[in-house]
XYZ file of C-alpha atoms in Angstrom:
670
model
C -6.166 16.891 28.435
C -6.858 14.466 25.590
C -9.157 11.474 26.378
C -7.670 8.130 24.626
C -10.408 5.939 23.949
C -10.569 2.418 23.118
C -13.428 0.601 21.269
C -16.864 1.021 23.011
C -15.712 3.526 25.574
C -17.649 6.963 25.406
C -16.560 10.462 26.618
C -18.538 13.600 26.940
C -18.190 16.498 24.159
C -17.615 20.260 26.197
C -17.715 21.908 22.850
C -20.693 21.731 20.137
C -18.230 23.110 16.943
C -16.230 20.161 16.510
C -13.176 19.551 13.989
C -12.889 15.519 13.528
C -9.028 15.122 12.087
C -8.517 11.706 10.337
C -5.021 10.344 9.739
C -3.861 7.326 7.721
C -1.176 5.946 6.072
C -2.985 5.710 2.553
C -5.653 7.370 0.934
C -9.391 6.675 2.049
C -12.691 8.108 1.759
C -14.065 9.823 4.750
C -18.053 10.465 5.248
C -20.611 10.467 7.752
C -24.475 9.753 8.211
C -27.004 11.511 10.138
C -28.983 8.952 12.182
C -32.221 9.048 14.163
C -32.365 7.541 17.559
C -31.624 4.048 16.447
C -29.139 5.211 14.354
C -30.943 4.560 11.175
C -31.013 6.524 8.104
C -33.887 7.033 5.721
C -32.461 7.932 2.579
C -29.370 9.179 0.929
C -29.974 12.596 1.935
C -28.452 11.868 5.423
C -25.336 10.766 4.202
C -22.276 13.211 3.577
C -20.089 11.873 1.198
C -17.351 13.455 -1.485
C -20.019 13.492 -3.939
C -22.333 15.607 -1.520
C -19.952 16.815 1.309
C -22.522 19.174 2.673
C -25.246 18.501 5.003
C -27.039 20.901 8.031
C -24.244 21.367 10.539
C -21.899 19.002 8.842
C -19.191 18.929 5.975
C -16.618 16.302 4.955
C -14.039 16.183 2.342
C -14.120 16.114 -1.004
C -11.525 13.588 -2.195
C -9.650 10.409 -1.058
C -6.703 11.353 1.107
C -4.436 10.091 3.763
C -5.410 12.942 6.047
C -9.187 14.563 6.543
C -10.681 17.450 8.154
C -14.737 16.774 9.144
C -16.294 19.945 10.457
C -19.316 19.536 12.608
C -21.876 21.957 14.284
C -23.882 19.896 16.776
C -26.339 22.794 17.635
C -27.060 22.991 13.725
C -28.087 19.615 13.057
C -31.742 18.782 12.664
C -33.792 18.274 15.631
C -34.395 14.580 14.266
C -30.718 13.694 14.240
C -29.719 12.104 17.124
C -26.621 10.217 15.898
C -23.680 11.176 13.573
C -21.516 8.288 12.593
C -18.117 8.790 11.194
C -17.192 6.622 8.271
C -14.067 5.560 6.727
C -13.617 3.597 3.478
C -10.629 2.495 1.228
C -11.488 3.680 -2.564
C -11.302 0.533 -4.736
C -9.777 0.517 -8.207
C -6.891 2.787 -7.542
C -4.167 0.277 -6.853
C -4.111 0.851 -2.943
C -4.505 -1.982 -0.504
C -8.364 -3.720 -0.343
C -8.660 -3.884 3.319
C -7.667 -2.071 6.550
C -5.787 -4.999 7.540
C -3.227 -3.994 5.137
C -2.680 -0.591 6.056
C -1.389 1.320 9.519
C -4.438 1.786 11.965
C -6.634 5.268 11.113
C -6.365 7.656 13.757
C -9.110 10.219 14.394
C -8.876 12.911 16.814
C -11.858 15.544 17.671
C -10.838 18.847 18.265
C -12.606 21.856 19.547
C -12.510 25.127 17.112
C -9.098 26.256 18.901
C -7.585 23.216 18.237
C -7.310 21.663 21.710
C -7.892 17.992 21.226
C -10.663 16.636 23.234
C -10.667 12.932 22.153
C -8.509 10.875 20.186
C -8.971 7.138 18.730
C -7.101 4.584 17.041
C -9.130 2.162 14.960
C -7.511 -1.037 15.676
C -8.023 -4.734 15.209
C -9.473 -4.495 11.672
C -8.562 -7.044 9.041
C -10.589 -8.014 6.071
C -12.655 -5.107 6.380
C -12.606 -2.353 3.847
C -15.239 0.165 5.545
C -15.525 1.398 9.205
C -17.752 3.234 11.276
C -14.940 5.185 13.513
C -16.775 7.124 15.752
C -20.101 7.955 16.810
C -21.736 11.344 18.241
C -24.905 10.739 19.929
C -27.279 12.861 22.015
C -28.117 11.598 25.359
C -30.533 13.496 27.579
C -29.895 16.825 25.478
C -26.118 16.497 26.066
C -23.582 15.156 23.223
C -21.439 12.338 23.767
C -18.729 10.638 21.467
C -18.007 6.656 21.310
C -15.318 4.830 19.910
C -16.976 2.121 17.578
C -14.319 0.538 15.412
C -17.117 -1.536 13.401
C -15.857 -2.900 10.292
C -17.495 -4.180 7.189
C -15.909 -6.489 4.828
C -18.547 -5.853 2.222
C -17.633 -2.061 2.174
C -19.650 0.660 1.838
C -22.732 -0.993 0.598
C -22.638 -3.355 3.689
C -22.160 -0.408 6.078
C -24.902 1.643 4.471
C -27.079 -1.041 4.370
C -26.659 -1.999 8.009
C -27.816 1.438 8.932
C -31.142 0.921 6.873
C -30.285 2.913 3.822
C -32.394 0.794 1.080
C -30.528 2.056 -1.788
C -27.083 1.666 -0.037
C -25.633 -0.448 -3.033
C -26.267 2.648 -5.254
C -24.855 5.502 -3.115
C -21.899 3.355 -2.771
C -21.235 3.100 -6.192
C -22.020 6.688 -6.509
C -19.511 7.741 -4.241
C -16.923 5.472 -5.824
C -17.533 6.824 -9.200
C -16.921 10.412 -7.610
C -13.701 9.357 -6.164
C -12.652 7.392 -9.343
C -13.805 10.409 -12.278
C -12.449 13.561 -10.034
C -15.624 15.021 -8.468
C -14.193 14.815 -5.040
C -11.139 16.976 -6.782
C -13.408 19.834 -7.731
C -16.219 21.616 -6.330
C -19.402 22.011 -8.229
C -19.273 24.579 -10.650
C -21.198 27.857 -10.355
C -24.911 28.213 -11.901
C -23.586 30.401 -14.808
C -21.272 27.635 -15.842
C -23.667 24.981 -16.085
C -24.780 25.664 -19.621
C -23.234 22.972 -22.010
C -23.311 24.933 -24.936
C -20.135 24.887 -27.316
C -18.966 28.551 -26.523
C -19.226 28.146 -22.488
C -16.999 24.846 -22.999
C -14.494 26.569 -25.256
C -14.204 29.423 -22.397
C -13.969 26.787 -20.013
C -10.944 25.099 -21.825
C -9.411 28.150 -22.506
C -9.294 29.537 -18.865
C -7.927 26.154 -17.777
C -11.435 24.790 -16.700
C -11.378 25.696 -12.892
C -15.012 26.746 -12.221
C -15.211 29.608 -9.709
C -14.744 29.037 -6.054
C -12.913 25.468 -6.589
C -10.120 25.046 -3.773
C -6.629 26.555 -4.723
C -3.031 25.888 -3.458
C -2.762 29.682 -3.086
C -4.118 29.820 0.128
C -1.380 28.298 2.198
C -0.439 30.364 4.878
C 3.591 30.883 4.741
C 5.726 28.692 6.117
C 3.754 25.506 5.483
C 5.109 22.438 3.389
C 2.760 20.472 1.618
C 3.275 17.437 3.673
C 2.892 19.800 7.028
C -0.294 21.824 6.003
C -2.969 18.419 6.090
C -1.827 18.367 9.362
C -3.327 21.747 10.330
C -5.811 22.913 7.634
C -8.989 21.412 6.686
C -8.723 19.299 3.715
C -11.046 19.731 1.008
C -12.995 22.828 2.195
C -13.425 25.821 0.002
C -10.644 27.919 -0.062
C -11.059 31.715 -0.615
C -9.560 32.728 -3.706
C -8.299 36.591 -4.451
C -10.667 38.528 -6.863
C -8.015 39.172 -9.075
C -7.915 35.264 -10.044
C -11.523 34.381 -9.648
C -13.004 33.544 -12.939
C -15.767 35.408 -13.916
C -19.418 34.179 -14.754
C -20.284 33.581 -18.300
C -22.649 36.534 -17.939
C -19.654 39.190 -17.193
C -16.883 37.436 -18.648
C -14.816 39.063 -21.187
C -15.305 37.828 -24.801
C -11.732 37.000 -25.655
C -8.539 36.455 -23.675
C -7.567 33.667 -21.471
C -7.925 33.825 -17.778
C -4.536 33.939 -15.624
C -4.130 32.042 -12.879
C -0.991 33.375 -11.847
C -0.281 34.526 -8.391
C -1.406 38.173 -8.399
C 1.904 39.418 -6.219
C 4.063 38.590 -9.323
C 4.648 39.677 -12.545
C 4.197 37.528 -15.924
C 6.942 36.768 -18.283
C 6.539 38.928 -21.565
C 5.867 36.759 -24.705
C 8.939 35.994 -26.409
C 9.054 37.666 -29.787
C 8.768 35.650 -32.926
C 12.168 35.019 -34.801
C 12.490 34.806 -38.647
C 12.050 31.113 -39.657
C 11.214 30.407 -36.098
C 8.285 29.521 -34.244
C 5.340 32.211 -33.628
C 5.219 34.278 -30.485
C 3.376 32.489 -27.477
C -0.313 34.239 -26.591
C 1.138 35.171 -22.811
C -0.110 38.243 -21.407
C 1.840 40.884 -21.739
C 3.759 42.319 -18.852
C 3.073 45.460 -17.262
C 6.023 48.126 -17.249
C 8.746 47.209 -15.223
C 11.516 44.383 -15.617
C 11.330 42.724 -18.758
C 11.712 39.225 -17.299
C 11.106 37.131 -13.917
C 13.367 38.902 -11.101
C 14.638 36.979 -7.947
C 12.938 38.612 -4.899
C 9.947 39.820 -6.761
C 7.179 39.118 -3.712
C 6.594 40.965 -0.657
C 8.890 40.829 2.462
C 11.191 42.974 4.827
C 14.593 41.547 3.707
C 15.683 39.689 0.588
C 15.599 36.414 2.330
C 12.014 36.798 3.238
C 11.043 37.677 -0.259
C 12.864 34.795 -1.612
C 10.987 32.515 0.635
C 7.564 34.037 -0.212
C 8.388 33.823 -3.801
C 9.449 30.178 -3.770
C 5.827 29.530 -2.275
C 4.330 31.797 -4.821
C 5.609 29.558 -7.303
C 4.718 26.342 -5.577
C 1.019 28.093 -5.820
C 1.090 28.779 -9.319
C 2.173 25.361 -10.359
C -0.547 23.713 -8.003
C -3.170 26.234 -9.786
C -1.960 25.570 -13.142
C -1.946 21.942 -12.999
C -5.379 21.818 -11.015
C -6.578 23.996 -13.844
C -5.524 21.768 -16.699
C -6.703 18.525 -14.945
C -10.077 20.050 -14.799
C -10.355 21.349 -18.098
C -9.299 17.450 -19.170
C -11.837 16.154 -16.942
C -14.569 18.467 -18.339
C -13.558 17.468 -21.930
C -13.745 13.709 -21.178
C -17.069 14.347 -19.099
C -18.564 16.078 -22.313
C -17.466 13.592 -24.632
C -18.969 10.740 -22.569
C -22.546 12.577 -22.573
C -22.041 12.994 -26.183
C -21.519 9.179 -26.473
C -24.314 8.714 -24.175
C -26.759 10.607 -26.295
C -25.873 8.683 -29.312
C -25.999 5.220 -27.862
C -29.476 5.669 -25.806
C -30.969 5.901 -29.155
C -31.133 2.610 -31.111
C -32.350 4.410 -34.259
C -29.017 6.379 -34.348
C -26.762 3.765 -32.534
C -24.944 2.384 -35.870
C -24.461 3.686 -39.044
C -22.673 6.629 -41.022
C -24.725 9.379 -38.994
C -23.424 7.941 -35.365
C -19.895 7.572 -36.803
C -20.151 10.919 -37.825
C -21.255 11.969 -34.218
C -18.329 9.812 -32.642
C -16.139 11.196 -34.974
C -16.939 14.895 -33.939
C -17.432 14.303 -30.401
C -13.471 13.116 -30.279
C -12.470 16.011 -32.450
C -14.229 18.465 -29.766
C -12.476 16.875 -27.037
C -9.034 16.540 -28.449
C -9.589 20.512 -29.106
C -10.356 21.261 -25.565
C -7.360 19.207 -24.213
C -5.218 20.715 -26.673
C -6.231 24.271 -25.370
C -5.925 23.586 -21.959
C -2.279 22.204 -22.830
C -1.349 25.044 -24.581
C -2.554 27.200 -21.583
C -0.621 24.777 -18.997
C 2.504 25.067 -21.211
C 2.318 28.662 -21.350
C 2.266 29.055 -17.227
C 4.960 26.334 -17.145
C 7.260 28.230 -19.456
C 7.099 31.117 -17.257
C 7.506 29.255 -14.106
C 10.563 27.649 -15.391
C 11.980 30.793 -16.257
C 11.479 32.284 -12.951
C 12.673 29.042 -11.090
C 15.933 29.515 -12.943
C 16.302 32.766 -11.874
C 15.700 32.172 -8.519
C 17.718 29.146 -7.927
C 20.827 31.471 -8.495
C 19.869 33.861 -5.980
C 18.957 31.735 -2.998
C 21.061 31.981 0.265
C 22.658 28.671 1.663
C 19.670 27.460 3.964
C 17.701 27.537 0.651
C 20.467 26.415 -1.906
C 21.081 22.862 -3.566
C 24.110 21.504 -2.529
C 25.597 22.462 -6.018
C 24.930 25.823 -5.708
C 28.180 28.208 -6.215
C 26.810 29.877 -2.977
C 28.132 27.231 -0.894
C 31.889 28.180 -2.052
C 31.513 31.264 -0.418
C 29.987 29.898 2.774
C 30.599 31.604 5.984
C 29.104 31.180 9.590
C 25.845 32.936 9.880
C 25.260 35.360 12.327
C 21.311 34.613 12.748
C 19.315 31.892 12.241
C 17.283 31.698 8.731
C 13.721 31.850 8.184
C 13.476 28.080 6.614
C 15.570 25.168 5.510
C 15.453 23.374 2.286
C 14.619 19.562 2.399
C 14.704 19.015 -0.983
C 12.473 19.591 -4.286
C 8.837 19.022 -5.188
C 7.516 18.674 -9.106
C 4.421 17.543 -10.367
C 4.175 14.933 -13.430
C 3.191 17.666 -16.150
C 6.808 19.082 -16.099
C 9.187 16.873 -13.990
C 12.161 19.037 -14.816
C 10.159 21.955 -13.102
C 11.532 21.716 -9.322
C 10.160 23.674 -6.481
C 12.621 24.109 -3.236
C 10.689 22.407 -0.636
C 11.274 24.967 2.596
C 9.972 24.311 6.117
C 10.163 27.120 8.691
C 12.668 27.143 11.414
C 12.759 25.888 14.310
C 11.297 22.530 12.999
C 8.092 22.090 14.426
C 7.992 18.253 13.558
C 10.708 15.801 13.413
C 11.879 14.134 10.265
C 11.472 10.640 9.651
C 13.817 9.291 6.757
C 12.463 6.352 5.291
C 14.774 3.527 4.859
C 12.420 1.098 3.860
C 10.851 -0.500 0.542
C 7.210 -0.867 1.405
C 6.091 2.563 1.550
C 7.595 3.916 -1.655
C 5.021 5.136 -4.463
C 5.027 4.563 -7.989
C 7.333 6.988 -8.809
C 10.046 5.748 -6.892
C 12.939 3.960 -8.452
C 13.672 1.613 -5.768
C 17.105 0.381 -5.116
C 18.028 -2.807 -2.901
C 17.588 -3.009 0.679
C 21.145 -2.475 1.522
C 21.446 0.592 -0.847
C 18.361 2.115 0.289
C 19.352 2.117 3.895
C 23.075 3.812 2.754
C 21.206 6.860 1.022
C 18.913 7.048 3.563
C 21.882 7.877 6.373
C 23.500 10.108 3.632
C 20.321 12.125 3.429
C 20.144 12.254 6.935
C 23.930 13.288 7.076
C 23.198 16.169 4.431
C 19.958 17.355 6.277
C 22.048 17.609 9.798
C 25.207 19.358 8.173
C 22.815 22.135 6.783
C 21.338 22.530 10.007
C 24.271 22.900 11.697
C 25.440 25.114 8.802
C 22.784 27.607 8.908
C 22.915 28.112 12.597
C 25.129 30.652 14.391
C 28.043 29.054 16.320
C 26.839 27.199 19.377
C 23.323 27.497 18.704
C 22.932 23.994 17.738
C 23.794 20.811 18.906
C 24.056 17.451 17.168
C 23.624 13.826 18.781
C 23.675 10.703 16.693
C 22.417 7.107 17.923
C 24.130 4.097 15.958
C 23.298 1.364 18.176
C 24.908 -1.508 15.848
C 27.549 1.028 14.267
C 25.796 0.152 10.894
C 26.362 3.701 9.709
C 30.079 4.260 10.720
C 31.229 4.870 7.052
C 28.376 7.579 6.039
C 28.750 9.209 9.344
C 32.384 9.876 8.827
C 32.157 13.300 7.625
C 30.364 14.321 10.753
C 33.225 12.966 13.073
C 36.328 14.423 11.017
C 35.689 18.398 11.782
C 34.469 17.838 15.184
C 30.753 18.884 14.526
C 30.052 16.028 17.105
C 31.188 16.491 20.772
C 30.969 12.988 21.182
C 31.285 10.129 18.735
C 27.692 7.901 18.037
C 26.271 6.261 20.644
C 26.305 2.651 20.330
C 24.836 -0.641 21.936
C 21.855 -0.554 24.351
C 23.892 1.577 26.975
C 24.538 4.391 24.496
C 20.945 4.576 23.587
C 19.982 4.902 26.892
C 22.339 7.620 27.915
C 21.505 9.785 25.157
C 18.137 9.579 25.565
C 18.183 10.424 29.391
C 20.019 13.347 28.891
C 17.761 15.026 26.091
C 14.929 13.775 28.355
C 16.324 15.588 31.442
C 16.732 18.508 29.103
C 13.329 18.791 27.918
C 11.688 18.368 31.382
C 14.148 20.988 32.875
C 13.428 23.518 30.182
C 9.433 22.772 30.133
C 9.652 23.573 33.992
C 11.510 26.550 33.681
C 9.554 27.846 31.217
C 5.955 27.221 32.786
C 7.147 28.758 36.053
C 9.036 31.752 34.520
C 12.483 30.737 36.049
C 14.659 30.325 33.157
C 17.706 31.842 35.076
C 17.212 28.929 37.717
C 18.628 26.356 34.955
C 21.478 24.385 36.036
C 24.710 25.885 34.535
C 25.778 22.669 32.926
C 22.887 22.425 30.499
C 23.252 23.094 27.218
C 20.296 25.554 26.130
C 20.993 25.474 22.317
C 18.826 23.842 20.260
C 19.417 19.878 20.115
C 19.387 17.310 16.859
C 19.140 13.766 17.664
C 19.825 11.455 14.689
C 18.820 8.094 15.246
C 19.720 4.993 12.840
C 18.530 1.541 12.554
C 15.389 2.216 14.702
C 14.408 -0.206 16.967
C 17.581 -2.147 17.305
C 19.002 -1.537 20.734
C 15.851 0.064 22.029
C 13.779 -1.284 24.818
C 10.335 -0.305 26.143
C 11.698 2.513 28.199
C 13.676 3.864 25.190
C 11.042 3.958 22.897
C 8.750 5.739 25.557
C 11.346 8.295 25.684
C 12.059 8.688 21.955
C 7.889 9.047 21.738
C 8.178 11.980 24.115
C 10.899 13.576 22.757
C 9.050 13.560 19.420
C 5.659 15.229 20.919
C 7.524 17.625 23.528
C 10.856 18.266 22.018
C 10.173 20.575 19.530
C 8.376 22.870 21.802
C 11.834 23.440 23.785
C 14.233 22.875 20.937
C 14.934 19.585 21.004
C 14.368 17.775 17.317
C 14.284 14.340 16.180
C 15.565 12.825 12.714
C 15.084 9.225 12.810
C 16.592 6.857 9.814
C 13.866 3.939 10.225
C 12.116 1.324 8.328
C 8.628 0.900 9.485
C 8.492 -2.738 8.822
C 11.593 -3.271 11.170
C 9.171 -2.042 13.958
C 6.074 -3.778 13.182
C 6.541 -5.969 16.242
C 5.718 -2.554 18.460
C 2.103 -2.710 16.551
C -0.245 0.355 16.639
C 1.851 1.561 20.022
C 4.345 3.338 17.534
C 1.668 4.950 15.263
C 1.641 8.247 17.185
C 5.540 8.642 16.740
C 5.459 8.088 12.812
C 2.537 10.446 12.744
C 4.607 13.014 14.615
C 7.346 12.906 12.199
C 7.484 14.368 8.673
C 8.159 11.425 6.466
C 11.027 12.191 3.567
C 12.375 9.473 1.291
C 16.157 9.100 0.129
C 15.111 8.405 -3.675
C 12.382 10.401 -5.449
C 8.817 9.354 -4.734
C 5.296 11.124 -4.830
C 4.028 10.534 -1.105
C 3.672 14.278 -0.437
C -0.094 16.104 -1.009
C -1.699 19.481 -0.500
C -5.082 19.394 0.565
C -6.544 22.139 -1.768
C -6.453 20.636 -5.092
C -5.223 16.758 -4.209
C -2.386 17.099 -6.017
C 0.473 14.048 -5.324
C 3.805 15.736 -5.440
C 6.961 13.838 -6.271
C 9.461 14.595 -3.438
C 13.298 14.485 -4.330
C 15.810 14.671 -1.536
C 18.592 17.449 -1.363
C 21.429 15.062 -1.743
C 25.188 15.971 -1.891
C 26.637 15.269 -5.485
C 28.721 12.298 -6.095
C 32.543 13.144 -5.183
C 31.801 16.729 -3.853
C 33.601 17.706 -1.264
C 31.267 20.406 -0.317
C 30.067 18.558 3.192
C 33.797 18.430 4.567
C 34.386 22.122 3.327
C 31.342 23.342 5.434
C 31.821 20.960 8.365
C 35.645 22.113 8.285
C 34.637 26.185 8.609
C 31.758 24.650 11.343
C 34.481 22.866 13.514
C 36.836 25.637 13.203
C 34.391 28.098 14.583
C 33.449 26.026 17.185
C 37.004 25.410 18.323
C 37.526 29.080 18.240
C 34.789 29.968 20.494
C 35.557 26.771 22.629
C 32.875 24.772 21.966
């Protein structure tokens, strides 16, 4: 059972190999210090941070992110280490909040290697502080314990490190900030063979896309994980194992010609387009092996076409993430080389001015432009292949994976079995905004959905309408997701409940009422909220007890064992403290027994509850009714823009699908 600590409380640690998970609503830096019996650190070698993430027995993330995984092996720590402090800090100069008081309280969980949660702590009570010592692991009489500290510092990392006895605290804090800002936190150190700064090595790196051997790649995502779900389950910022076929070879054994392919090893490249008279020259894309002359839908492994399409879609996601990471790394390298050449010129007063200095500057700029152009050409080649493949795949997707404007919905029929996954929307990167990868999540849903109807959490990519319009779009988005869930499940396998305490979503919910998809009208008022939550809470309790005791046959005959989806609008209106507790219970325990939650809510409306609701928001996958770049992957640190799967304006596809669902339910007497 997880021990929830408050500030100052400690708890014994029963395991020596631990993982510390950090969750926040804004990107932040995570680090750790190794201290003596008094918690003092003698030099910078005792601090693990993004620019130096590994110490004996300790590894931290290499980037500023909203979620972190810190690995700790207490038995591997040096004998002189008696205290390990876990640090959190807000990066400066990124346009984000300057203090923890402007963010939601960070949440930390200490787990064992099996993922079992041992201790959790929510860092509350912070205001103007921009750095905080969150947790302390300390040795007491050969046994290790963990203490919730929550000590904040308004002076940032420099003040925190100085308080722990580091003389050069300001210099180290500046180094950490530079690492985060310059992208060192996004890529691992290059292999020794790549350290040469000669021009030939630089050209090879730019041609290859600039990704050093061993850098984290997005291709290691387990099947079925979305970009938003994976950070909650995988160590962010750790080295991911690359396939040998994709690992760039060292300079000593690298071919002298030909670009390195970063394409997914299980997929065929698109052949180069032949040059046409008077047209552009053919691209230098690698020639395709014998087989199909272009991209093919289902060109992936799997037992069925559905599974092959699913794996192909996520292969495309991995390819896009890898290609963009290679391009950005190459641009970073070109900028770094440019700055180094300028530094060499400016460091010598004799060559700082004059025609010779101007020539050096001009040459450095030309080399930078050449490297960037080469990297962009490689990226454009990869993107062209992915665009061609995405167009072919999109037309072959089944209803569960398809857009609402796909012709597949015109031939929709009630399915006989549940699909592998469901489309929630599209993902894209700024390098090619028209290349959209379907965002597929596995079924049954492992997390509930939170459709954010507020304006405060939207990022720079969002075109924010007014509050009324945003709430309307959020409800329409919820209806579209709910209809898709009903449509892709066999008859009777999925039930739908709606709570609309104030009745404010009546017009948007109308499509659900006409064909009879809802057994009962949306619950309204405090009484309706209480009755619906009591009904679903009872179902969760009974099914959990039956499963735990192996007595599923003993469930009451009137209990609906089909999966249930609860759509909650306008939270927390109409909810009292008991209802809020029941809602949290459904979000935590419901998915394991087939009860799923979809909330349409503005977090600002529930601010009065304070940190009490932080676990609820963390338990849900946040999506938005307008495009927004709030989703991230932990391998390369991309911020992916999510675009919801909405029904085209004026389309009747929802009503047509629901009409068929309602007819099938009535035919089966449901």
